[in-house]
mmCIF file of C-alpha atoms in Angstrom:
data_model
loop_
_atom_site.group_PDB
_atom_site.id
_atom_site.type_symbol
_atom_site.label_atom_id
_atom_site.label_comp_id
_atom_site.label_asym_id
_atom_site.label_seq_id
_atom_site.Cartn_x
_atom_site.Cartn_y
_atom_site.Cartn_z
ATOM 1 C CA UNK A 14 5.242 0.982 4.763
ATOM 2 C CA UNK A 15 3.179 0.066 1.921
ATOM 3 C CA UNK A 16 5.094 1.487 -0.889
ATOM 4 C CA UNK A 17 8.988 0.331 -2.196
ATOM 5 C CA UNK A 18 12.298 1.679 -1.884
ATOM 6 C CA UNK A 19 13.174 2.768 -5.313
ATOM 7 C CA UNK A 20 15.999 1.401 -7.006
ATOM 8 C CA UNK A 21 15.913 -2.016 -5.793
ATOM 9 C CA UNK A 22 15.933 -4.987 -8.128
ATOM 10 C CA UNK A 23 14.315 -7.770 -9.200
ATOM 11 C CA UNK A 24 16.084 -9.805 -5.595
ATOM 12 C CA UNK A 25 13.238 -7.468 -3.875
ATOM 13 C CA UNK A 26 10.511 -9.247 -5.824
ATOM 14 C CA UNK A 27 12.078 -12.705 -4.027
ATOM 15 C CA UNK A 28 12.114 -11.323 -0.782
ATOM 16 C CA UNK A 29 9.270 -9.503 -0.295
ATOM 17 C CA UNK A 30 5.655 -11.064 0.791
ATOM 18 C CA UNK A 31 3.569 -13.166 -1.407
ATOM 19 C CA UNK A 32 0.929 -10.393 -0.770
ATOM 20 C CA UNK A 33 -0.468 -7.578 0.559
ATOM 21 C CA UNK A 34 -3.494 -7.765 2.676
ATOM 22 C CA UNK A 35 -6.752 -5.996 1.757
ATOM 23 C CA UNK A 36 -9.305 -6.274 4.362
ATOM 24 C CA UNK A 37 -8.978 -5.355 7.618
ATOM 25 C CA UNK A 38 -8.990 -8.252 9.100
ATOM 26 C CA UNK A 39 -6.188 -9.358 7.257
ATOM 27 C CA UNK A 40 -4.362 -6.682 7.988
ATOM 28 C CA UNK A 41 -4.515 -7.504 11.355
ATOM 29 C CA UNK A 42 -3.564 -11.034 11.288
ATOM 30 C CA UNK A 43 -0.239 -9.738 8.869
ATOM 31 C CA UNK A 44 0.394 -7.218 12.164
ATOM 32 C CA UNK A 45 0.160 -10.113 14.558
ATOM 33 C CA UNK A 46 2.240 -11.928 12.360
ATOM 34 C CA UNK A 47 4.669 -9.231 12.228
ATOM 35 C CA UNK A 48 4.572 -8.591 15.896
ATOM 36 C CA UNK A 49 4.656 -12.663 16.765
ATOM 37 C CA UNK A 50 8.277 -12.523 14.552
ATOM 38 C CA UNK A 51 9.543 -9.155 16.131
ATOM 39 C CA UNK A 52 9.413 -10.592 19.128
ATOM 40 C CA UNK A 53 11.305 -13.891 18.091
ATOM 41 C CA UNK A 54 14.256 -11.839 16.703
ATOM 42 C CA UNK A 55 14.201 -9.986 19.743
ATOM 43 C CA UNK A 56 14.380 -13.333 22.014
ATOM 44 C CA UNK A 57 16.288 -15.120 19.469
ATOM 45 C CA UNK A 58 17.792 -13.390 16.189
ATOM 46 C CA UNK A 59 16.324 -14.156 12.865
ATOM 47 C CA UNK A 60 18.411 -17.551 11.816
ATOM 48 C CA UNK A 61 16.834 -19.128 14.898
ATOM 49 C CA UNK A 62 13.273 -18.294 14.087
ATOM 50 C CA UNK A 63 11.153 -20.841 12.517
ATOM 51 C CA UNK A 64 7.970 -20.128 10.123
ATOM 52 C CA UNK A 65 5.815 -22.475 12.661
ATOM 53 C CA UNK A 66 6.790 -20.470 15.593
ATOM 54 C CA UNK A 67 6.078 -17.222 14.092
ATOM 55 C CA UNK A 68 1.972 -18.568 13.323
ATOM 56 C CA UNK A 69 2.008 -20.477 16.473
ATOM 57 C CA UNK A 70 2.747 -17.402 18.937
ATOM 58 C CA UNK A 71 0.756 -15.004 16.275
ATOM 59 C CA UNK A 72 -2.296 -17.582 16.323
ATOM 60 C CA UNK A 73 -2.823 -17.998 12.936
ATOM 61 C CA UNK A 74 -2.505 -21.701 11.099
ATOM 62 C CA UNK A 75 0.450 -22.223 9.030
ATOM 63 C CA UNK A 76 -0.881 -21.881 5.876
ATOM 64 C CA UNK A 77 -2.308 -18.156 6.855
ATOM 65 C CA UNK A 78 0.930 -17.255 7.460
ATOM 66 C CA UNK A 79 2.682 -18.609 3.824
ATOM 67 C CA UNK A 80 -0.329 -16.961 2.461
ATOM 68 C CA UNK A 81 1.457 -13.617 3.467
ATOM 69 C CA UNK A 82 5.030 -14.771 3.422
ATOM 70 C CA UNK A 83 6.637 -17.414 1.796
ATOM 71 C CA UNK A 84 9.777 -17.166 4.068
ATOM 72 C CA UNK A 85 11.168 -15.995 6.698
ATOM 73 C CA UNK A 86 13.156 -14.054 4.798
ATOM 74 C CA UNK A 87 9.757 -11.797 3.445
ATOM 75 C CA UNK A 88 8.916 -11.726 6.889
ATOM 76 C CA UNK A 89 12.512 -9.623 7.835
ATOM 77 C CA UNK A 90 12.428 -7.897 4.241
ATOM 78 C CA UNK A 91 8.969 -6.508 5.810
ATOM 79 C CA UNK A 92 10.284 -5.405 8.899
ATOM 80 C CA UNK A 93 13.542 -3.628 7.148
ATOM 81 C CA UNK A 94 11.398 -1.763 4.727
ATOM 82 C CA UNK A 95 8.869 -1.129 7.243
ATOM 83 C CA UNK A 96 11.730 0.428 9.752
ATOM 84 C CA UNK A 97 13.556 1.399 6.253
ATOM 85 C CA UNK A 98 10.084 3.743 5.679
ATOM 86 C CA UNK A 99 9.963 5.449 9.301
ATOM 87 C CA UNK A 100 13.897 6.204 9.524
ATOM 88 C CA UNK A 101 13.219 8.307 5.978
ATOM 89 C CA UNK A 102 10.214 10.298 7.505
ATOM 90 C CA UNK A 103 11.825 11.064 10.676
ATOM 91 C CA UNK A 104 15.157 12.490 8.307
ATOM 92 C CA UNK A 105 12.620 14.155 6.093
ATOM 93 C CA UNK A 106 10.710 15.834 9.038
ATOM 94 C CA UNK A 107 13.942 16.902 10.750
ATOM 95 C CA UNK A 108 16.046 18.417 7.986
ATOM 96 C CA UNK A 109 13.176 20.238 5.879
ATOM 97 C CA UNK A 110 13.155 23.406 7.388
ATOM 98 C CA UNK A 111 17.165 23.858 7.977
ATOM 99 C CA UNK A 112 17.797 26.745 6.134
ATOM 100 C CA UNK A 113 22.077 27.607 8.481
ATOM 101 C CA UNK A 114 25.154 25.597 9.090
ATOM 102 C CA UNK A 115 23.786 25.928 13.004
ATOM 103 C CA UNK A 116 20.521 24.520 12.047
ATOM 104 C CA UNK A 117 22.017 21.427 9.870
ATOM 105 C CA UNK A 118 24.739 20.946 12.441
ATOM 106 C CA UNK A 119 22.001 20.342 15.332
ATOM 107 C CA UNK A 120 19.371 18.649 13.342
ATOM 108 C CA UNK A 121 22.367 16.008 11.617
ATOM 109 C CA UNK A 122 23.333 15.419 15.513
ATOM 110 C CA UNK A 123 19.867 15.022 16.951
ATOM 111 C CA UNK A 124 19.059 12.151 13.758
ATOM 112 C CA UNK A 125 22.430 10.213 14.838
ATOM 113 C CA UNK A 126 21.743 10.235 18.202
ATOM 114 C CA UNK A 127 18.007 9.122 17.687
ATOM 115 C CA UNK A 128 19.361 6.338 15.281
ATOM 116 C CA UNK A 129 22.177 5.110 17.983
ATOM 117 C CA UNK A 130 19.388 4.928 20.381
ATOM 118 C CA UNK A 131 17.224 2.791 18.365
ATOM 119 C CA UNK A 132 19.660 0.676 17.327
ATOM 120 C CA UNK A 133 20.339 0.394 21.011
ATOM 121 C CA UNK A 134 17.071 -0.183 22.213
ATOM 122 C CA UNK A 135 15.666 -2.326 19.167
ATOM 123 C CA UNK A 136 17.579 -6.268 18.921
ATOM 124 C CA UNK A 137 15.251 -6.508 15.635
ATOM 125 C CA UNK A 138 16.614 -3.660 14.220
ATOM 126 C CA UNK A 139 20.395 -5.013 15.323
ATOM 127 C CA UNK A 140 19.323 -8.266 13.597
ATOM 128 C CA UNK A 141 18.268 -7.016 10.527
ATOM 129 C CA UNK A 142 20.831 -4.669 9.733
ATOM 130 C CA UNK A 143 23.871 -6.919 11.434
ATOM 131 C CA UNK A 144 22.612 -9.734 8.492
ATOM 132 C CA UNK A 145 22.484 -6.920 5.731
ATOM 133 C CA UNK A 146 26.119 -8.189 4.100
ATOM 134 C CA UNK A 147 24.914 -11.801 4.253
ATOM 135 C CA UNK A 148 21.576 -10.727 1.883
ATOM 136 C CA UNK A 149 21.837 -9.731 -1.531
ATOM 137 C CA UNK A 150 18.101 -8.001 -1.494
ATOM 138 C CA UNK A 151 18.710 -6.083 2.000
ATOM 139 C CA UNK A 152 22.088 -4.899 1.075
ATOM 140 C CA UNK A 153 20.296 -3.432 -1.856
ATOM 141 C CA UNK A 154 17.820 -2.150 1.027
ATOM 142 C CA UNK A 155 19.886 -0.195 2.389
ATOM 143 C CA UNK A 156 22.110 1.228 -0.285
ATOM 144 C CA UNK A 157 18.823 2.779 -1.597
ATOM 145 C CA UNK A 158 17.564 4.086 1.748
ATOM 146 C CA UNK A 159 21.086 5.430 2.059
ATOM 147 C CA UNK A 160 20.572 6.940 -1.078
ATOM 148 C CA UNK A 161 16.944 8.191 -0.269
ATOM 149 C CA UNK A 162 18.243 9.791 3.331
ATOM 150 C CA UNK A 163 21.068 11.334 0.928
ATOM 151 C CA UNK A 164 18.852 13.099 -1.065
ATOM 152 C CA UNK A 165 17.362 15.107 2.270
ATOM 153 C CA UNK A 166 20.668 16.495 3.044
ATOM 154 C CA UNK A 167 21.046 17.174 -0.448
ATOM 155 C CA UNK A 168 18.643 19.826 -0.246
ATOM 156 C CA UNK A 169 19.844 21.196 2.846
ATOM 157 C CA UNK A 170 23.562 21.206 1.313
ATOM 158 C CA UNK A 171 22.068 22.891 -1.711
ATOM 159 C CA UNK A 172 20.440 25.843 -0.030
ATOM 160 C CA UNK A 173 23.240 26.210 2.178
ATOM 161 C CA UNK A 174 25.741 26.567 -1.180
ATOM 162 C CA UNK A 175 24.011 27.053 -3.674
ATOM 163 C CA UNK A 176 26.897 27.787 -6.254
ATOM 164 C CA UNK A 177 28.183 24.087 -5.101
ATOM 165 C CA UNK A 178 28.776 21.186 -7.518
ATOM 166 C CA UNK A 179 25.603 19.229 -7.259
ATOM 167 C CA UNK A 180 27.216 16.649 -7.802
ATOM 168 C CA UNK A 181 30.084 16.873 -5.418
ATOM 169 C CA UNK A 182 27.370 17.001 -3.170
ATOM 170 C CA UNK A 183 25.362 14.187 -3.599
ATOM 171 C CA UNK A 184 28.400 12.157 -3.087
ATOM 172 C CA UNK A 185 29.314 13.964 0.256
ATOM 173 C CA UNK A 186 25.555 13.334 1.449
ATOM 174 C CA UNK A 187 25.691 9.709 0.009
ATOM 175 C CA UNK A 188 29.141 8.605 1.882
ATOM 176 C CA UNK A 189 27.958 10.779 5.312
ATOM 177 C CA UNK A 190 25.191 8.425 5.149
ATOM 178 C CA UNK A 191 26.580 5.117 4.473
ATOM 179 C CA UNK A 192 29.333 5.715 6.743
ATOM 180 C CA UNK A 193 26.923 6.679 9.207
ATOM 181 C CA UNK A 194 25.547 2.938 9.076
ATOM 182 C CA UNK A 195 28.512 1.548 9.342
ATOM 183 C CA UNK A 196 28.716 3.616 12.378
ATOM 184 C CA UNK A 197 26.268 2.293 14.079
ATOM 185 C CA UNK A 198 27.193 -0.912 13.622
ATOM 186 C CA UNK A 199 30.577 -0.788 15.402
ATOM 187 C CA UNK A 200 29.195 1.521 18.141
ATOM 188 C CA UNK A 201 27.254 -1.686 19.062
ATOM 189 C CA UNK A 202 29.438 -4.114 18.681
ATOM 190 C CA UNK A 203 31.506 -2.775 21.354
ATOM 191 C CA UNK A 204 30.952 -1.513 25.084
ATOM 192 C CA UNK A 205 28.539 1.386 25.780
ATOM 193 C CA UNK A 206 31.623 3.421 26.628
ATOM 194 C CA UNK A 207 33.603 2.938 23.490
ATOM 195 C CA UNK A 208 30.155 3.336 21.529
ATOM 196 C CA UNK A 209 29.542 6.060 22.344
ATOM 197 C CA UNK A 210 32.749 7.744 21.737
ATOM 198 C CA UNK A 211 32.819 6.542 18.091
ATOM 199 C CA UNK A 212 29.480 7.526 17.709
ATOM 200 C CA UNK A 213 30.803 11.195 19.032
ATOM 201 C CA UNK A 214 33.921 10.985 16.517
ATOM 202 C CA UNK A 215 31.390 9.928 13.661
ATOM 203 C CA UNK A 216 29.194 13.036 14.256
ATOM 204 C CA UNK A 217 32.671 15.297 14.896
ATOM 205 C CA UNK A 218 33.783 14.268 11.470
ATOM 206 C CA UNK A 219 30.473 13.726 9.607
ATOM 207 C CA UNK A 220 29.977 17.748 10.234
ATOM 208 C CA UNK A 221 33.516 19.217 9.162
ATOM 209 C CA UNK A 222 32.455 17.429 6.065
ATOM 210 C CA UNK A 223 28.714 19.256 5.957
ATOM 211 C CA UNK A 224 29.122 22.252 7.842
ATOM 212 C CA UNK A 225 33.348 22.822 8.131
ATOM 213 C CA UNK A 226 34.950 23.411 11.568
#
């Protein structure tokens, strides 16, 4: 992602890289960099990973990698906005062209069953998003991609009721959402079996809410 999440604050500016790379070869040392700390979280979680360990398994010297990223925790910022930027286009590509309650019902259960997967199959995604309440500037992460995802179903709410308070729902689309992380997070905090059933209840009540029934 090479853009920001609007509406975050100035705790972005202290968590995010020093800066961006220009040339390509750059860019490729920031992706081995990247890659190098992925898969640290993945072996370790991200309060175990050390800056030296992160240039030492990307191959880069020390100082290339505070060059990039001061911390570790621009390092994980990058990753969450980075994941933060492909969950939004996979929400915007799925829900643009609902136009029925069918169409949003099967859409808004394909995207939460894509997300339980990935949250599933990715421990960097677990780790980021497990340490969200612990960190001012992700918290505010995801409370504006929550907000960002929101406004996609706000379209698809609008065409669907059109003489709706707007208002009314944004807030429906901005709680479906947040709950929705929250969600996730128990789902995999428990045994696959028990997941997945409150993953199922989540999606059973998430739709009364959009679509009634």
């Amino acid at each position: 992602m090479e853009g920001k999440v609007a509406g975050i604050t100035d705790q972005a500016a202290i968590a995010s890289p020093r800066r961006a790379p220009t040339q390509q070869r750059s860019r490729e040392r920031v992706e081995r960099m990247l890659s190098a700390a992925s898969a640290l979280i993945a072996e370790q979680g991200s309060d175990a990973m050390r800056m030296g360990e992160v240039a030492e398994r990307a191959g880069v010297s020390i100082g290339s990698l505070y060059q990039f990223f001061p911390d570790k925790r621009a390092i994980v910022w990058t990753l969450a906005e980075r994941y933060t930027a492909e969950s939004q286009a996979c929400i915007a590509a799925a829900l643009k062209d609902v136009s029925d309650a069918e169409g949003l019902s099967q859409a808004f259960s394909e995207l939460v069953d894509i997300y339980y997967r990935l949250f599933l199959a990715e421990p960097v995604i677990r780790d980021i998003w497990s340490g969200t309440q612990a960190d001012k500037a992700l918290r505010e992460l995801e409370l504006a991609d929550s907000r960002a995802n929101a406004e996609f179903l706000v379209a698809v709410l609008k065409r669907l009721r059109p003489d709706a308070d707007p208002v009314a729902l944004e807030t429906t689309a901005f709680l479906v959402w947040q709950m929705g992380e929250a969600a996730m997070r128990l789902a995999i905090s428990v045994d696959r079996e028990e997941g997945d059933r409150l993953v199922a209840a989540y999606k059973r009540m998430a739709l009364r809410e959009l679509v009634g029934g």
